[in-house]
Protein backbone atom coordinates (compact mmCIF):
# COMPACT_ATOMS: atom_id res chain seq x y z
CA UNK A 1 0.00 0.00 0.00
CA UNK A 2 2.76 2.47 0.91
CA UNK A 3 5.10 1.50 -1.92
CA UNK A 4 2.45 2.23 -4.56
CA UNK A 5 0.87 5.24 -2.80
CA UNK A 6 -2.54 3.57 -2.35
CA UNK A 7 -4.61 5.68 0.04
CA UNK A 8 -7.65 3.86 1.45
CA UNK A 9 -10.22 6.01 3.23
CA UNK A 10 -10.14 4.62 6.76
CA UNK A 11 -8.19 1.38 7.13
CA UNK A 12 -5.81 -0.76 5.15
CA UNK A 13 -8.12 -3.81 5.11
CA UNK A 14 -10.09 -2.95 1.97
CA UNK A 15 -11.10 -4.99 -1.02
CA UNK A 16 -9.73 -3.40 -4.17
CA UNK A 17 -13.25 -2.88 -5.54
CA UNK A 18 -14.00 -0.61 -2.56
CA UNK A 19 -11.13 1.76 -3.37
CA UNK A 20 -11.35 4.91 -5.48
CA UNK A 21 -10.58 4.64 -9.20
CA UNK A 22 -7.15 6.16 -8.72
CA UNK A 23 -6.27 3.75 -5.94
CA UNK A 24 -7.57 0.81 -7.96
CA UNK A 25 -5.35 1.85 -10.86
CA UNK A 26 -2.33 2.12 -8.54
CA UNK A 27 -3.03 -1.37 -7.17
CA UNK A 28 -3.20 -2.80 -10.70
CA UNK A 29 0.01 -1.09 -11.77
CA UNK A 30 1.73 -2.12 -8.54
CA UNK A 31 0.62 -5.73 -8.97
CA UNK A 32 1.95 -5.84 -12.52
CA UNK A 33 5.25 -4.13 -11.70
CA UNK A 34 5.77 -6.46 -8.71
CA UNK A 35 5.73 -9.37 -11.18
CA UNK A 36 8.80 -7.79 -12.84
CA UNK A 37 7.63 -8.17 -16.44
CA UNK A 38 9.97 -7.49 -19.36
CA UNK A 39 7.00 -5.88 -21.13
CA UNK A 40 4.40 -3.71 -19.41
CA UNK A 41 1.35 -2.86 -21.53
CA UNK A 42 -0.58 0.17 -20.24
CA UNK A 43 -3.84 0.90 -22.08
CA UNK A 44 -5.40 4.25 -21.12
CA UNK A 45 -3.71 3.99 -17.69
CA UNK A 46 -4.83 7.44 -16.50
CA UNK A 47 -8.35 7.65 -17.87
CA UNK A 48 -10.69 9.07 -15.25
CA UNK A 49 -7.96 9.68 -12.66
CA UNK A 50 -7.33 12.84 -10.68
CA UNK A 51 -4.21 14.93 -11.28
CA UNK A 52 -2.29 13.42 -8.36
CA UNK A 53 -2.98 9.85 -9.47
CA UNK A 54 -2.07 10.70 -13.08
CA UNK A 55 1.27 12.10 -11.95
CA UNK A 56 1.96 8.98 -9.88
CA UNK A 57 1.07 6.59 -12.73
CA UNK A 58 3.32 8.53 -15.12
CA UNK A 59 6.15 8.39 -12.58
CA UNK A 60 5.82 4.61 -12.28
CA UNK A 61 5.73 4.08 -16.06
CA UNK A 62 8.81 6.28 -16.58
CA UNK A 63 10.62 4.48 -13.74
CA UNK A 64 10.02 1.12 -15.45
CA UNK A 65 11.05 2.55 -18.83
CA UNK A 66 14.24 4.01 -17.38
CA UNK A 67 15.01 0.66 -15.72
CA UNK A 68 15.21 -0.87 -19.19
CA UNK A 69 11.76 -2.45 -19.26
CA UNK A 70 9.66 -2.23 -22.40
CA UNK A 71 6.56 -0.14 -21.71
CA UNK A 72 3.86 -0.05 -24.37
CA UNK A 73 1.61 2.93 -23.67
CA UNK A 74 -1.67 3.07 -25.56
CA UNK A 75 -3.32 6.44 -25.03
CA UNK A 76 -5.49 9.01 -26.75
CA UNK A 77 -4.08 11.70 -24.44
CA UNK A 78 -1.44 13.37 -26.60
CA UNK A 79 0.20 15.22 -23.71
CA UNK A 80 0.57 11.89 -21.90
CA UNK A 81 2.14 10.29 -24.96
CA UNK A 82 4.52 13.23 -25.42
CA UNK A 83 5.59 13.33 -21.75
CA UNK A 84 5.98 9.62 -21.00
CA UNK A 85 7.23 8.11 -24.25
CA UNK A 86 10.76 7.87 -25.57
CA UNK A 87 9.45 6.58 -28.91
CA UNK A 88 6.05 7.19 -30.45
CA UNK A 89 4.28 5.13 -33.10
CA UNK A 90 0.94 6.26 -34.49
CA UNK A 91 -1.38 3.57 -35.81
CA UNK A 92 -4.17 4.44 -38.21
CA UNK A 93 -6.43 1.93 -39.95
CA UNK A 94 -4.30 -0.99 -38.77
CA UNK A 95 -1.02 0.39 -40.11
CA UNK A 96 1.82 2.38 -38.59
CA UNK A 97 1.27 5.89 -39.92
CA UNK A 98 4.42 7.30 -38.34
CA UNK A 99 7.17 6.46 -35.87
CA UNK A 100 9.27 9.04 -34.01
CA UNK A 101 11.76 9.43 -31.19
CA UNK A 102 10.90 11.80 -28.35
CA UNK A 103 11.44 15.39 -29.44
CA UNK A 104 11.19 14.64 -33.18
CA UNK A 105 7.45 15.31 -33.46
CA UNK A 106 4.81 17.69 -32.12
CA UNK A 107 1.25 17.05 -30.92
CA UNK A 108 -0.24 18.56 -34.09
CA UNK A 109 1.57 16.09 -36.35
CA UNK A 110 0.57 13.16 -34.15
CA UNK A 111 -3.05 14.35 -34.20
CA UNK A 112 -3.00 14.58 -37.99
CA UNK A 113 -1.61 11.06 -38.29
CA UNK A 114 -4.23 9.75 -35.84
CA UNK A 115 -6.93 11.25 -38.07
CA UNK A 116 -5.58 9.68 -41.25
CA UNK A 117 -3.50 12.60 -42.46
CA UNK A 118 0.18 12.61 -43.22
CA UNK A 119 3.02 14.67 -41.82
CA UNK A 120 2.24 17.39 -44.38
CA UNK A 121 -1.36 17.67 -43.16
CA UNK A 122 -2.96 15.95 -46.13
CA UNK A 123 -5.38 13.04 -45.86
CA UNK A 124 -4.49 9.96 -47.82
PDB file of C-alpha atoms in Angstrom:
ATOM      1  CA  UNK A   1       0.000   0.000   0.000  1.00  0.00           C
ATOM      2  CA  UNK A   2       2.759   2.466   0.913  1.00  0.00           C
ATOM      3  CA  UNK A   3       5.098   1.496  -1.925  1.00  0.00           C
ATOM      4  CA  UNK A   4       2.450   2.235  -4.559  1.00  0.00           C
ATOM      5  CA  UNK A   5       0.871   5.241  -2.797  1.00  0.00           C
ATOM      6  CA  UNK A   6      -2.540   3.573  -2.352  1.00  0.00           C
ATOM      7  CA  UNK A   7      -4.606   5.678   0.036  1.00  0.00           C
ATOM      8  CA  UNK A   8      -7.652   3.857   1.449  1.00  0.00           C
ATOM      9  CA  UNK A   9     -10.222   6.010   3.234  1.00  0.00           C
ATOM     10  CA  UNK A  10     -10.139   4.617   6.761  1.00  0.00           C
ATOM     11  CA  UNK A  11      -8.194   1.383   7.130  1.00  0.00           C
ATOM     12  CA  UNK A  12      -5.807  -0.763   5.150  1.00  0.00           C
ATOM     13  CA  UNK A  13      -8.116  -3.809   5.112  1.00  0.00           C
ATOM     14  CA  UNK A  14     -10.090  -2.951   1.966  1.00  0.00           C
ATOM     15  CA  UNK A  15     -11.100  -4.987  -1.015  1.00  0.00           C
ATOM     16  CA  UNK A  16      -9.734  -3.402  -4.170  1.00  0.00           C
ATOM     17  CA  UNK A  17     -13.249  -2.883  -5.543  1.00  0.00           C
ATOM     18  CA  UNK A  18     -14.001  -0.614  -2.564  1.00  0.00           C
ATOM     19  CA  UNK A  19     -11.133   1.762  -3.372  1.00  0.00           C
ATOM     20  CA  UNK A  20     -11.346   4.907  -5.483  1.00  0.00           C
ATOM     21  CA  UNK A  21     -10.584   4.637  -9.201  1.00  0.00           C
ATOM     22  CA  UNK A  22      -7.154   6.161  -8.725  1.00  0.00           C
ATOM     23  CA  UNK A  23      -6.265   3.755  -5.941  1.00  0.00           C
ATOM     24  CA  UNK A  24      -7.573   0.807  -7.965  1.00  0.00           C
ATOM     25  CA  UNK A  25      -5.349   1.849 -10.860  1.00  0.00           C
ATOM     26  CA  UNK A  26      -2.331   2.123  -8.537  1.00  0.00           C
ATOM     27  CA  UNK A  27      -3.030  -1.373  -7.169  1.00  0.00           C
ATOM     28  CA  UNK A  28      -3.205  -2.800 -10.700  1.00  0.00           C
ATOM     29  CA  UNK A  29       0.012  -1.094 -11.774  1.00  0.00           C
ATOM     30  CA  UNK A  30       1.729  -2.123  -8.536  1.00  0.00           C
ATOM     31  CA  UNK A  31       0.623  -5.732  -8.974  1.00  0.00           C
ATOM     32  CA  UNK A  32       1.951  -5.838 -12.519  1.00  0.00           C
ATOM     33  CA  UNK A  33       5.251  -4.133 -11.699  1.00  0.00           C
ATOM     34  CA  UNK A  34       5.766  -6.464  -8.715  1.00  0.00           C
ATOM     35  CA  UNK A  35       5.733  -9.374 -11.183  1.00  0.00           C
ATOM     36  CA  UNK A  36       8.805  -7.794 -12.844  1.00  0.00           C
ATOM     37  CA  UNK A  37       7.635  -8.172 -16.436  1.00  0.00           C
ATOM     38  CA  UNK A  38       9.969  -7.491 -19.356  1.00  0.00           C
ATOM     39  CA  UNK A  39       7.003  -5.877 -21.128  1.00  0.00           C
ATOM     40  CA  UNK A  40       4.401  -3.707 -19.415  1.00  0.00           C
ATOM     41  CA  UNK A  41       1.345  -2.859 -21.529  1.00  0.00           C
ATOM     42  CA  UNK A  42      -0.583   0.167 -20.244  1.00  0.00           C
ATOM     43  CA  UNK A  43      -3.837   0.903 -22.076  1.00  0.00           C
ATOM     44  CA  UNK A  44      -5.403   4.247 -21.115  1.00  0.00           C
ATOM     45  CA  UNK A  45      -3.714   3.993 -17.692  1.00  0.00           C
ATOM     46  CA  UNK A  46      -4.829   7.435 -16.498  1.00  0.00           C
ATOM     47  CA  UNK A  47      -8.347   7.648 -17.869  1.00  0.00           C
ATOM     48  CA  UNK A  48     -10.686   9.071 -15.249  1.00  0.00           C
ATOM     49  CA  UNK A  49      -7.962   9.677 -12.661  1.00  0.00           C
ATOM     50  CA  UNK A  50      -7.325  12.843 -10.678  1.00  0.00           C
ATOM     51  CA  UNK A  51      -4.212  14.933 -11.283  1.00  0.00           C
ATOM     52  CA  UNK A  52      -2.285  13.418  -8.362  1.00  0.00           C
ATOM     53  CA  UNK A  53      -2.975   9.849  -9.466  1.00  0.00           C
ATOM     54  CA  UNK A  54      -2.071  10.703 -13.078  1.00  0.00           C
ATOM     55  CA  UNK A  55       1.266  12.099 -11.946  1.00  0.00           C
ATOM     56  CA  UNK A  56       1.957   8.976  -9.883  1.00  0.00           C
ATOM     57  CA  UNK A  57       1.069   6.595 -12.732  1.00  0.00           C
ATOM     58  CA  UNK A  58       3.316   8.529 -15.121  1.00  0.00           C
ATOM     59  CA  UNK A  59       6.151   8.392 -12.584  1.00  0.00           C
ATOM     60  CA  UNK A  60       5.818   4.611 -12.284  1.00  0.00           C
ATOM     61  CA  UNK A  61       5.732   4.078 -16.062  1.00  0.00           C
ATOM     62  CA  UNK A  62       8.807   6.277 -16.580  1.00  0.00           C
ATOM     63  CA  UNK A  63      10.616   4.475 -13.737  1.00  0.00           C
ATOM     64  CA  UNK A  64      10.025   1.125 -15.445  1.00  0.00           C
ATOM     65  CA  UNK A  65      11.049   2.549 -18.829  1.00  0.00           C
ATOM     66  CA  UNK A  66      14.239   4.012 -17.375  1.00  0.00           C
ATOM     67  CA  UNK A  67      15.015   0.659 -15.717  1.00  0.00           C
ATOM     68  CA  UNK A  68      15.207  -0.867 -19.192  1.00  0.00           C
ATOM     69  CA  UNK A  69      11.765  -2.448 -19.258  1.00  0.00           C
ATOM     70  CA  UNK A  70       9.655  -2.232 -22.399  1.00  0.00           C
ATOM     71  CA  UNK A  71       6.556  -0.139 -21.708  1.00  0.00           C
ATOM     72  CA  UNK A  72       3.860  -0.051 -24.367  1.00  0.00           C
ATOM     73  CA  UNK A  73       1.613   2.928 -23.665  1.00  0.00           C
ATOM     74  CA  UNK A  74      -1.675   3.070 -25.564  1.00  0.00           C
ATOM     75  CA  UNK A  75      -3.325   6.436 -25.026  1.00  0.00           C
ATOM     76  CA  UNK A  76      -5.492   9.009 -26.748  1.00  0.00           C
ATOM     77  CA  UNK A  77      -4.077  11.698 -24.444  1.00  0.00           C
ATOM     78  CA  UNK A  78      -1.437  13.373 -26.600  1.00  0.00           C
ATOM     79  CA  UNK A  79       0.200  15.224 -23.710  1.00  0.00           C
ATOM     80  CA  UNK A  80       0.566  11.893 -21.904  1.00  0.00           C
ATOM     81  CA  UNK A  81       2.141  10.285 -24.957  1.00  0.00           C
ATOM     82  CA  UNK A  82       4.519  13.228 -25.419  1.00  0.00           C
ATOM     83  CA  UNK A  83       5.588  13.330 -21.749  1.00  0.00           C
ATOM     84  CA  UNK A  84       5.981   9.622 -20.997  1.00  0.00           C
ATOM     85  CA  UNK A  85       7.231   8.111 -24.255  1.00  0.00           C
ATOM     86  CA  UNK A  86      10.764   7.866 -25.565  1.00  0.00           C
ATOM     87  CA  UNK A  87       9.454   6.579 -28.913  1.00  0.00           C
ATOM     88  CA  UNK A  88       6.048   7.189 -30.455  1.00  0.00           C
ATOM     89  CA  UNK A  89       4.276   5.129 -33.098  1.00  0.00           C
ATOM     90  CA  UNK A  90       0.939   6.264 -34.489  1.00  0.00           C
ATOM     91  CA  UNK A  91      -1.385   3.570 -35.807  1.00  0.00           C
ATOM     92  CA  UNK A  92      -4.172   4.442 -38.212  1.00  0.00           C
ATOM     93  CA  UNK A  93      -6.433   1.931 -39.946  1.00  0.00           C
ATOM     94  CA  UNK A  94      -4.299  -0.991 -38.770  1.00  0.00           C
ATOM     95  CA  UNK A  95      -1.016   0.389 -40.106  1.00  0.00           C
ATOM     96  CA  UNK A  96       1.816   2.375 -38.592  1.00  0.00           C
ATOM     97  CA  UNK A  97       1.271   5.890 -39.915  1.00  0.00           C
ATOM     98  CA  UNK A  98       4.425   7.303 -38.339  1.00  0.00           C
ATOM     99  CA  UNK A  99       7.169   6.463 -35.870  1.00  0.00           C
ATOM    100  CA  UNK A 100       9.266   9.035 -34.010  1.00  0.00           C
ATOM    101  CA  UNK A 101      11.764   9.431 -31.191  1.00  0.00           C
ATOM    102  CA  UNK A 102      10.905  11.795 -28.354  1.00  0.00           C
ATOM    103  CA  UNK A 103      11.438  15.386 -29.443  1.00  0.00           C
ATOM    104  CA  UNK A 104      11.190  14.645 -33.176  1.00  0.00           C
ATOM    105  CA  UNK A 105       7.452  15.314 -33.462  1.00  0.00           C
ATOM    106  CA  UNK A 106       4.815  17.686 -32.117  1.00  0.00           C
ATOM    107  CA  UNK A 107       1.246  17.051 -30.925  1.00  0.00           C
ATOM    108  CA  UNK A 108      -0.239  18.560 -34.088  1.00  0.00           C
ATOM    109  CA  UNK A 109       1.566  16.085 -36.347  1.00  0.00           C
ATOM    110  CA  UNK A 110       0.568  13.156 -34.147  1.00  0.00           C
ATOM    111  CA  UNK A 111      -3.049  14.353 -34.198  1.00  0.00           C
ATOM    112  CA  UNK A 112      -3.002  14.584 -37.992  1.00  0.00           C
ATOM    113  CA  UNK A 113      -1.606  11.064 -38.290  1.00  0.00           C
ATOM    114  CA  UNK A 114      -4.226   9.748 -35.840  1.00  0.00           C
ATOM    115  CA  UNK A 115      -6.929  11.248 -38.067  1.00  0.00           C
ATOM    116  CA  UNK A 116      -5.578   9.677 -41.248  1.00  0.00           C
ATOM    117  CA  UNK A 117      -3.504  12.600 -42.461  1.00  0.00           C
ATOM    118  CA  UNK A 118       0.180  12.609 -43.219  1.00  0.00           C
ATOM    119  CA  UNK A 119       3.022  14.672 -41.818  1.00  0.00           C
ATOM    120  CA  UNK A 120       2.238  17.394 -44.376  1.00  0.00           C
ATOM    121  CA  UNK A 121      -1.358  17.668 -43.158  1.00  0.00           C
ATOM    122  CA  UNK A 122      -2.964  15.948 -46.133  1.00  0.00           C
ATOM    123  CA  UNK A 123      -5.376  13.039 -45.857  1.00  0.00           C
ATOM    124  CA  UNK A 124      -4.494   9.958 -47.818  1.00  0.00           C
TER     125      UNK A 124
END
